[in-house]
Amino acid sequence: MGFDAEFLVIGHRGAAGLAPENTLASFRRAVELGVDAVELDVHVVEGELVVIHDDSVDRTTDGTGALKDYRLGPLRELDAGDGERIPLLEEVFEAVPGSVGINVELKGPGSGPVLADRLRDDGRAVLVSSFDRQELREFHTRRPEVPCAPLHHRLRPGMAAEARNLDAWSINVAEGLVDRTLIERLGAEGFPVLAYTVNDPARATHVAELGAGGVFTDFPDRIGRR
Ligand code: G3P
Ligand code: MG
């Protein structure tokens, strides 16, 4: 469990294909299905880390509007699906057993420094990732002991150099980018490649055979450890 399995199965936004994404119900479902870790997305609202993917509430709740225009109280009254609320990050840490890893993806402005300030070392495996290099670097500068990972949605030159520079633990890439060359090239530099988002079991098997370090999936019921 955590991030030490040879091939990681990471529940994307919990078990986003089976329960409302980024809610406690979703994280619990993923845990029941035996994931090694759960992935979630965080933004800062009134100094708190809230677990939501978009910078607007429109897609995932019964509310409307930009996250930045919300106070915490009204935000937490919204229905995030099946009566679930938008969780605070600390609520997820309480709900998910300590043996299950948590991948916190920094999304919103200021999320790096706020997470660095809030994250307590309780022995749980944590991986911090982001597309936003400024947030990731601000987190890493403050908390260099916590493993981190740059995210990529397209290939670009210098991926390994950048990861080395961040002391990254892994490099997390869109699954369409994954092939043997990429995995071998980054693997030779010491970086496992984690692929998001893989929902087809045959594709997961293929990605595992190519040597990837693991997958993020919306359906941990379909994707078991290879
Ligand atoms: O961290 C993997 C994946 O979650 C990145 O993309 O848009 O689903 O947050 P997104
Ligand atoms: Mg994410």
XYZ file of C-alpha atoms and ligand atoms in Angstrom:
237
model
C 0.000 0.000 0.000
C 1.049 3.618 -0.239
C 3.435 4.278 -3.121
C 5.755 1.306 -2.781
C 3.900 -1.278 -4.895
C 5.660 -2.351 -8.076
C 2.619 -1.294 -10.111
C 0.455 1.295 -8.398
C -3.298 1.493 -8.763
C -4.323 5.004 -7.812
C -7.983 5.935 -7.517
C -8.500 9.048 -9.653
C -10.464 11.655 -7.708
C -11.279 8.671 -5.498
C -13.286 6.336 -7.653
C -14.662 9.006 -9.971
C -16.387 6.525 -12.259
C -18.321 4.979 -9.378
C -19.153 7.861 -7.007
C -19.197 11.671 -7.163
C -15.592 12.705 -7.808
C -13.426 14.146 -5.041
C -15.987 13.388 -2.304
C -15.550 11.288 0.829
C -17.905 8.699 -0.705
C -15.573 8.461 -3.686
C -12.444 8.065 -1.557
C -14.129 5.434 0.631
C -15.221 3.504 -2.443
C -11.694 3.517 -3.817
C -10.342 2.294 -0.479
C -12.930 -0.529 -0.363
C -11.735 -1.593 -3.807
C -8.170 -1.923 -2.569
C -6.331 0.942 -4.240
C -2.754 1.662 -3.230
C -3.492 5.380 -3.126
C -6.118 7.971 -3.980
C -5.579 11.072 -6.073
C -7.396 14.343 -5.380
C -7.268 17.975 -6.464
C -7.007 20.975 -4.137
C -7.763 24.678 -4.270
C -7.451 27.276 -1.520
C -10.615 28.947 -0.210
C -10.318 31.288 2.771
C -6.969 29.752 3.652
C -8.356 26.193 3.683
C -7.578 23.436 1.190
C -10.787 22.265 -0.431
C -10.957 19.147 -2.548
C -12.396 19.997 -5.952
C -11.040 19.710 -9.491
C -12.322 22.773 -11.336
C -11.957 26.435 -10.429
C -15.725 26.699 -10.723
C -18.434 24.733 -8.926
C -20.648 24.381 -11.992
C -19.717 20.912 -13.226
C -19.531 18.993 -9.960
C -22.078 20.634 -7.655
C -25.606 22.020 -7.654
C -24.172 25.550 -7.390
C -22.839 27.968 -9.954
C -19.929 30.344 -10.126
C -16.203 30.665 -9.675
C -14.564 29.124 -6.638
C -12.750 32.395 -5.933
C -16.107 34.120 -5.388
C -17.166 31.651 -2.660
C -16.766 31.871 1.090
C -16.129 28.559 2.784
C -19.551 28.368 4.483
C -21.727 28.594 1.351
C -19.267 26.433 -0.593
C -19.606 23.655 1.937
C -23.399 23.759 1.701
C -23.362 22.794 -1.969
C -24.305 19.286 -3.026
C -21.310 17.676 -4.711
C -23.409 14.662 -5.772
C -25.589 12.177 -3.869
C -25.770 14.647 -0.973
C -21.987 14.661 -0.546
C -20.183 17.882 0.391
C -16.975 19.322 -0.976
C -14.455 17.960 1.539
C -11.585 19.739 3.203
C -8.263 18.012 2.627
C -7.973 17.193 6.318
C -11.321 15.375 6.204
C -9.967 13.132 3.472
C -6.873 12.401 5.548
C -9.184 11.388 8.418
C -11.447 9.244 6.211
C -8.737 7.356 4.324
C -6.818 4.723 6.330
C -3.190 5.596 6.970
C -2.018 2.597 4.959
C -3.445 4.127 1.766
C -1.358 6.775 0.029
C -2.712 10.184 -0.897
C -1.634 12.025 -4.043
C -2.484 15.687 -3.586
C -2.623 17.518 -6.902
C -2.078 21.250 -6.466
C -4.563 23.096 -8.653
C -5.378 26.581 -7.421
C -3.241 29.656 -6.704
C -1.481 29.478 -3.355
C -2.129 25.756 -2.925
C 1.604 24.923 -2.746
C 2.495 27.121 0.232
C -0.765 26.367 2.073
C -0.264 22.607 1.722
C 3.357 22.957 2.840
C 2.135 24.719 5.952
C -0.738 22.313 6.691
C 0.632 18.900 5.831
C 1.466 16.902 8.959
C 3.782 13.926 8.864
C 1.601 11.141 10.270
C 3.556 8.373 8.582
C 1.212 8.166 5.612
C 2.703 8.033 2.135
C 1.962 11.323 0.349
C 2.835 12.365 -3.183
C 2.341 15.980 -4.246
C 1.932 16.719 -7.949
C 0.987 19.582 -10.227
C 0.846 20.908 -13.755
C 1.535 24.274 -12.118
C 5.297 24.388 -11.710
C 5.230 27.478 -9.529
C 2.943 25.844 -6.951
C 4.924 22.611 -7.087
C 8.224 24.402 -6.621
C 6.858 26.518 -3.770
C 5.676 23.360 -2.057
C 8.923 21.513 -2.678
C 11.098 24.387 -1.453
C 9.195 24.391 1.847
C 8.790 20.625 2.216
C 11.661 18.954 0.356
C 11.174 15.704 2.283
C 7.743 15.063 0.708
C 7.888 13.233 -2.653
C 6.633 15.286 -5.569
C 5.865 14.785 -9.250
C 5.474 17.091 -12.236
C 2.417 16.389 -14.406
C 2.530 16.441 -18.208
C -0.303 16.458 -20.704
C 2.105 16.624 -23.647
C 5.655 15.541 -24.287
C 8.254 18.223 -24.044
C 12.028 18.394 -24.053
C 13.830 18.268 -20.743
C 11.254 16.258 -18.794
C 13.894 14.291 -16.895
C 16.064 17.359 -16.270
C 13.111 19.223 -14.825
C 12.181 16.270 -12.615
C 15.779 16.025 -11.378
C 15.725 19.690 -10.610
C 12.584 19.204 -8.506
C 14.021 16.059 -6.853
C 10.821 14.454 -8.157
C 9.882 10.928 -7.182
C 7.920 10.163 -10.366
C 6.786 11.797 -13.590
C 3.037 11.639 -14.123
C 1.826 11.774 -17.715
C -1.352 11.537 -19.791
C -1.792 7.895 -20.717
C -1.767 8.627 -24.464
C 1.872 9.720 -24.132
C 2.992 6.435 -22.663
C 5.152 4.185 -24.790
C 8.180 1.997 -24.208
C 10.650 4.673 -25.303
C 9.321 7.224 -22.840
C 9.194 4.764 -19.959
C 12.705 3.488 -20.643
C 14.139 6.981 -21.134
C 12.662 8.377 -17.923
C 13.213 5.101 -16.075
C 16.923 5.227 -16.935
C 17.000 8.577 -15.150
C 15.372 6.988 -12.111
C 11.801 8.182 -12.586
C 8.831 5.828 -12.593
C 6.092 6.940 -14.987
C 2.526 7.052 -13.692
C -0.192 7.265 -16.353
C -3.517 9.087 -16.052
C -6.306 8.111 -16.626
C -6.558 4.420 -17.526
C -10.026 2.882 -17.353
C -9.619 -0.012 -19.778
C -8.149 -3.151 -18.146
C -6.413 -4.228 -21.376
C -4.741 -0.838 -21.617
C -3.677 -1.075 -17.964
C -2.099 -4.457 -18.655
C -0.280 -3.026 -21.658
C 0.944 0.008 -19.719
C 2.173 -2.315 -16.965
C 3.991 -4.499 -19.504
C 5.684 -1.411 -20.913
C 7.131 -0.872 -17.446
C 5.041 2.013 -16.123
C 5.028 2.534 -12.374
C 1.267 2.614 -12.179
C -1.999 4.115 -13.342
C -4.643 6.484 -12.152
C -8.113 5.091 -12.755
C -11.716 6.203 -12.334
C -12.685 2.523 -12.033
C -10.629 0.716 -9.399
C -13.179 -2.111 -9.683
C -11.913 -2.833 -13.209
C -8.232 -2.103 -12.765
C -6.491 -4.337 -10.264
C -2.822 -4.624 -9.528
C -1.048 -6.235 -12.523
O -2.970 13.628 -11.371
C -3.469 12.956 -12.464
C -4.658 13.653 -13.067
O -5.577 13.910 -12.053
C -4.298 14.937 -13.769
O -5.339 15.505 -14.463
O -7.212 17.056 -14.809
O -7.630 14.829 -13.803
O -6.467 16.594 -12.494
P -6.720 16.012 -13.859
Mg -6.084 15.493 -10.701
